[in-house]
Amino acid sequence: MDYTLEKEYAITYYEQNVNGNLKESSLFNFLQDIATISAEKLGFGPSYVFSHNYAWVVLKYHIELYQELKNPEKLVIKTESRGTTKLYAFRDFEIYSPENVLLARVASAWALIDMESRKVLPMQSALSFVKSFEKREEDLEYGKIEPLSRIDFQKEFEVRFDDIDVNKHANNCNYIIWALEALDSGFRLKYSPRVIDIKYKKELRLGDVVISCVQVLEDDGIVTLHTIKSKHSDEEITSLKIRWEDCI
């Protein structure tokens, strides 16, 4: 079975930010889109999971951008389903220019949950037909995300109706929006992300209020640490670490 898939994406103006770079949220949407198409092709996409009252949730991403995705007219994204362990499924992505220049690589981990109990399902019982994960020498490594020791910026958001997807929780692309929106606009104009680690810990639902907090580190290049937490419970929902470089 071929576990790979390739798709070309035409980039619209509203998918770029004021610097002309592809919005991070647009990139996350593209990753989710091709992952969904690939999963459907392999037999564990929407047709399968919805019929069993299951849902896929992404647990973490490690994204390495080798250059700014600046003023792109088209991008080619390739994905490979890497198989499963006891509880998790793994998927890789590569992003290319139309001229076949490698622009970025992404590693991701996913879980399958029961929509009624909201519990993680063992892969052996839910997806016994999927191959087992085997590590490779060239695999990307997930970065450690340290806790914040101070808060340099913070901003509050309410989860809106349009933030919720068919799984009845906030879609994963919203978290990167909340994380970056807390930064000062001058910072965003000056820098663009090169490495993004994001770890999703809890679900958010309609009407939840979150606080996005940021710490800026400048000891080893420009790095930001982010935590998105529930205003009601003070529980951490998502954590991120982003390494930045000067915009071109």
Short mmCIF file of N, CA and C in Angstrom, two decimals, residues 62-132:
data_model
loop_
_atom_site.label_atom_id
_atom_site.label_comp_id
_atom_site.label_asym_id
_atom_site.label_seq_id
_atom_site.Cartn_x
_atom_site.Cartn_y
_atom_site.Cartn_z
N HIS A 62 6.01 19.34 15.11
CA HIS A 62 7.34 19.97 15.05
C HIS A 62 7.52 20.42 13.61
N ILE A 63 7.68 21.73 13.42
CA ILE A 63 7.74 22.33 12.08
C ILE A 63 9.08 23.03 11.90
N GLU A 64 9.78 22.68 10.84
CA GLU A 64 11.03 23.35 10.49
C GLU A 64 10.87 24.02 9.14
N LEU A 65 10.97 25.35 9.14
CA LEU A 65 10.86 26.15 7.91
C LEU A 65 12.28 26.55 7.50
N TYR A 66 12.68 26.15 6.31
CA TYR A 66 14.04 26.41 5.86
C TYR A 66 14.20 27.79 5.23
N GLN A 67 13.10 28.42 4.92
CA GLN A 67 13.10 29.81 4.46
C GLN A 67 11.68 30.35 4.63
N GLU A 68 11.55 31.65 4.53
CA GLU A 68 10.22 32.25 4.59
C GLU A 68 9.36 31.76 3.43
N LEU A 69 8.12 31.50 3.71
CA LEU A 69 7.17 31.16 2.64
C LEU A 69 6.56 32.47 2.17
N LYS A 70 7.37 33.23 1.43
CA LYS A 70 7.04 34.61 1.09
C LYS A 70 6.46 34.72 -0.31
N ASN A 71 5.31 35.38 -0.39
CA ASN A 71 4.60 35.62 -1.65
C ASN A 71 4.48 34.35 -2.50
N PRO A 72 4.11 33.24 -1.88
CA PRO A 72 4.00 32.01 -2.69
C PRO A 72 2.73 32.01 -3.52
N GLU A 73 2.85 31.65 -4.77
CA GLU A 73 1.66 31.47 -5.61
C GLU A 73 1.11 30.06 -5.47
N LYS A 74 2.02 29.10 -5.30
CA LYS A 74 1.63 27.71 -5.12
C LYS A 74 2.62 27.02 -4.19
N LEU A 75 2.15 26.02 -3.49
CA LEU A 75 2.99 25.14 -2.69
C LEU A 75 2.58 23.71 -2.95
N VAL A 76 3.54 22.82 -2.92
CA VAL A 76 3.27 21.39 -3.05
C VAL A 76 3.55 20.74 -1.70
N ILE A 77 2.55 20.05 -1.16
CA ILE A 77 2.71 19.40 0.13
C ILE A 77 2.63 17.89 -0.07
N LYS A 78 3.62 17.20 0.48
CA LYS A 78 3.64 15.74 0.46
C LYS A 78 3.49 15.24 1.90
N THR A 79 2.71 14.20 2.07
CA THR A 79 2.54 13.63 3.41
C THR A 79 2.73 12.13 3.35
N GLU A 80 3.15 11.58 4.48
CA GLU A 80 3.28 10.13 4.61
C GLU A 80 2.74 9.70 5.96
N SER A 81 1.81 8.76 5.94
CA SER A 81 1.35 8.13 7.18
C SER A 81 2.42 7.14 7.62
N ARG A 82 2.97 7.37 8.83
CA ARG A 82 4.10 6.59 9.30
C ARG A 82 3.69 5.37 10.13
N GLY A 83 2.39 5.23 10.40
CA GLY A 83 1.95 4.08 11.17
C GLY A 83 1.65 4.43 12.62
N THR A 84 1.44 3.40 13.42
CA THR A 84 0.95 3.60 14.79
C THR A 84 1.81 2.86 15.82
N THR A 85 1.74 3.39 17.05
CA THR A 85 2.22 2.67 18.22
C THR A 85 0.99 2.23 19.01
N LYS A 86 1.13 1.95 20.28
CA LYS A 86 0.01 1.46 21.07
C LYS A 86 -1.15 2.45 21.11
N LEU A 87 -0.83 3.75 21.27
CA LEU A 87 -1.89 4.75 21.44
C LEU A 87 -1.86 5.86 20.40
N TYR A 88 -0.78 5.97 19.61
CA TYR A 88 -0.63 7.14 18.77
C TYR A 88 -0.36 6.76 17.31
N ALA A 89 -0.71 7.70 16.43
CA ALA A 89 -0.39 7.58 15.01
C ALA A 89 0.52 8.74 14.63
N PHE A 90 1.39 8.51 13.65
CA PHE A 90 2.40 9.50 13.29
C PHE A 90 2.31 9.81 11.79
N ARG A 91 2.54 11.07 11.47
CA ARG A 91 2.44 11.52 10.08
C ARG A 91 3.49 12.59 9.82
N ASP A 92 4.18 12.47 8.69
CA ASP A 92 5.19 13.44 8.28
C ASP A 92 4.69 14.24 7.07
N PHE A 93 5.25 15.42 6.92
CA PHE A 93 4.93 16.28 5.79
C PHE A 93 6.21 16.91 5.26
N GLU A 94 6.22 17.17 3.95
CA GLU A 94 7.27 17.98 3.33
C GLU A 94 6.60 19.01 2.44
N ILE A 95 7.14 20.22 2.45
CA ILE A 95 6.56 21.32 1.68
C ILE A 95 7.58 21.78 0.66
N TYR A 96 7.14 21.86 -0.59
CA TYR A 96 8.03 22.20 -1.70
C TYR A 96 7.49 23.39 -2.47
N SER A 97 8.41 24.10 -3.12
CA SER A 97 8.02 25.09 -4.12
C SER A 97 7.60 24.34 -5.39
N PRO A 98 6.92 25.02 -6.32
CA PRO A 98 6.60 24.37 -7.61
C PRO A 98 7.85 23.91 -8.37
N GLU A 99 9.01 24.52 -8.05
CA GLU A 99 10.28 24.13 -8.69
C GLU A 99 10.96 22.98 -7.96
N ASN A 100 10.24 22.38 -6.99
CA ASN A 100 10.73 21.22 -6.24
C ASN A 100 11.85 21.55 -5.25
N VAL A 101 11.86 22.78 -4.75
CA VAL A 101 12.78 23.17 -3.67
C VAL A 101 12.12 22.85 -2.33
N LEU A 102 12.82 22.10 -1.48
CA LEU A 102 12.28 21.76 -0.17
C LEU A 102 12.26 23.00 0.73
N LEU A 103 11.09 23.39 1.18
CA LEU A 103 10.92 24.60 1.97
C LEU A 103 10.72 24.32 3.45
N ALA A 104 10.15 23.17 3.78
CA ALA A 104 9.84 22.88 5.17
C ALA A 104 9.60 21.39 5.35
N ARG A 105 9.82 20.93 6.59
CA ARG A 105 9.46 19.57 6.99
C ARG A 105 8.66 19.64 8.28
N VAL A 106 7.76 18.68 8.44
CA VAL A 106 6.88 18.67 9.61
C VAL A 106 6.72 17.24 10.11
N ALA A 107 6.80 17.07 11.42
CA ALA A 107 6.45 15.80 12.07
C ALA A 107 5.21 16.03 12.93
N SER A 108 4.36 15.03 13.03
CA SER A 108 3.15 15.20 13.83
C SER A 108 2.76 13.88 14.48
N ALA A 109 2.05 13.99 15.62
CA ALA A 109 1.52 12.84 16.33
C ALA A 109 0.04 13.06 16.58
N TRP A 110 -0.75 11.98 16.49
CA TRP A 110 -2.20 12.06 16.54
C TRP A 110 -2.74 10.96 17.46
N ALA A 111 -3.95 11.19 17.95
CA ALA A 111 -4.67 10.17 18.72
C ALA A 111 -6.08 10.05 18.19
N LEU A 112 -6.66 8.89 18.37
CA LEU A 112 -8.04 8.62 17.98
C LEU A 112 -8.86 8.54 19.26
N ILE A 113 -9.92 9.34 19.34
CA ILE A 113 -10.72 9.36 20.56
C ILE A 113 -12.15 8.90 20.28
N ASP A 114 -12.76 8.34 21.32
CA ASP A 114 -14.18 8.01 21.29
C ASP A 114 -14.95 9.29 21.57
N MET A 115 -15.84 9.69 20.66
CA MET A 115 -16.55 10.96 20.80
C MET A 115 -17.46 11.00 22.02
N GLU A 116 -17.96 9.86 22.44
CA GLU A 116 -18.87 9.83 23.58
C GLU A 116 -18.11 9.91 24.91
N SER A 117 -17.10 9.07 25.06
CA SER A 117 -16.34 9.04 26.32
C SER A 117 -15.22 10.06 26.34
N ARG A 118 -14.80 10.54 25.16
CA ARG A 118 -13.65 11.44 24.97
C ARG A 118 -12.34 10.79 25.41
N LYS A 119 -12.29 9.47 25.42
CA LYS A 119 -11.09 8.74 25.81
C LYS A 119 -10.30 8.32 24.57
N VAL A 120 -8.98 8.24 24.74
CA VAL A 120 -8.10 7.80 23.66
C VAL A 120 -8.29 6.31 23.44
N LEU A 121 -8.39 5.91 22.17
CA LEU A 121 -8.61 4.52 21.81
C LEU A 121 -7.28 3.83 21.51
N PRO A 122 -7.10 2.59 21.95
CA PRO A 122 -5.90 1.84 21.56
C PRO A 122 -5.89 1.60 20.07
N MET A 123 -4.76 1.85 19.43
CA MET A 123 -4.67 1.71 17.99
C MET A 123 -4.88 0.27 17.53
N GLN A 124 -4.43 -0.70 18.33
CA GLN A 124 -4.53 -2.09 17.90
C GLN A 124 -5.98 -2.54 17.72
N SER A 125 -6.88 -1.98 18.53
CA SER A 125 -8.28 -2.38 18.41
C SER A 125 -9.03 -1.52 17.40
N ALA A 126 -8.73 -0.21 17.36
CA ALA A 126 -9.46 0.69 16.46
C ALA A 126 -8.93 0.65 15.03
N LEU A 127 -7.61 0.47 14.88
CA LEU A 127 -6.99 0.51 13.55
C LEU A 127 -6.02 -0.66 13.39
N SER A 128 -6.53 -1.85 13.57
CA SER A 128 -5.66 -3.03 13.52
C SER A 128 -5.06 -3.25 12.14
N PHE A 129 -5.65 -2.63 11.10
CA PHE A 129 -5.19 -2.83 9.73
C PHE A 129 -4.08 -1.86 9.33
N VAL A 130 -3.67 -0.95 10.22
CA VAL A 130 -2.65 0.04 9.90
C VAL A 130 -1.28 -0.48 10.34
N LYS A 131 -0.25 -0.18 9.55
CA LYS A 131 1.10 -0.65 9.84
C LYS A 131 1.63 -0.05 11.13
N SER A 132 2.63 -0.71 11.74
CA SER A 132 3.26 -0.21 12.95
C SER A 132 4.32 0.83 12.61
#
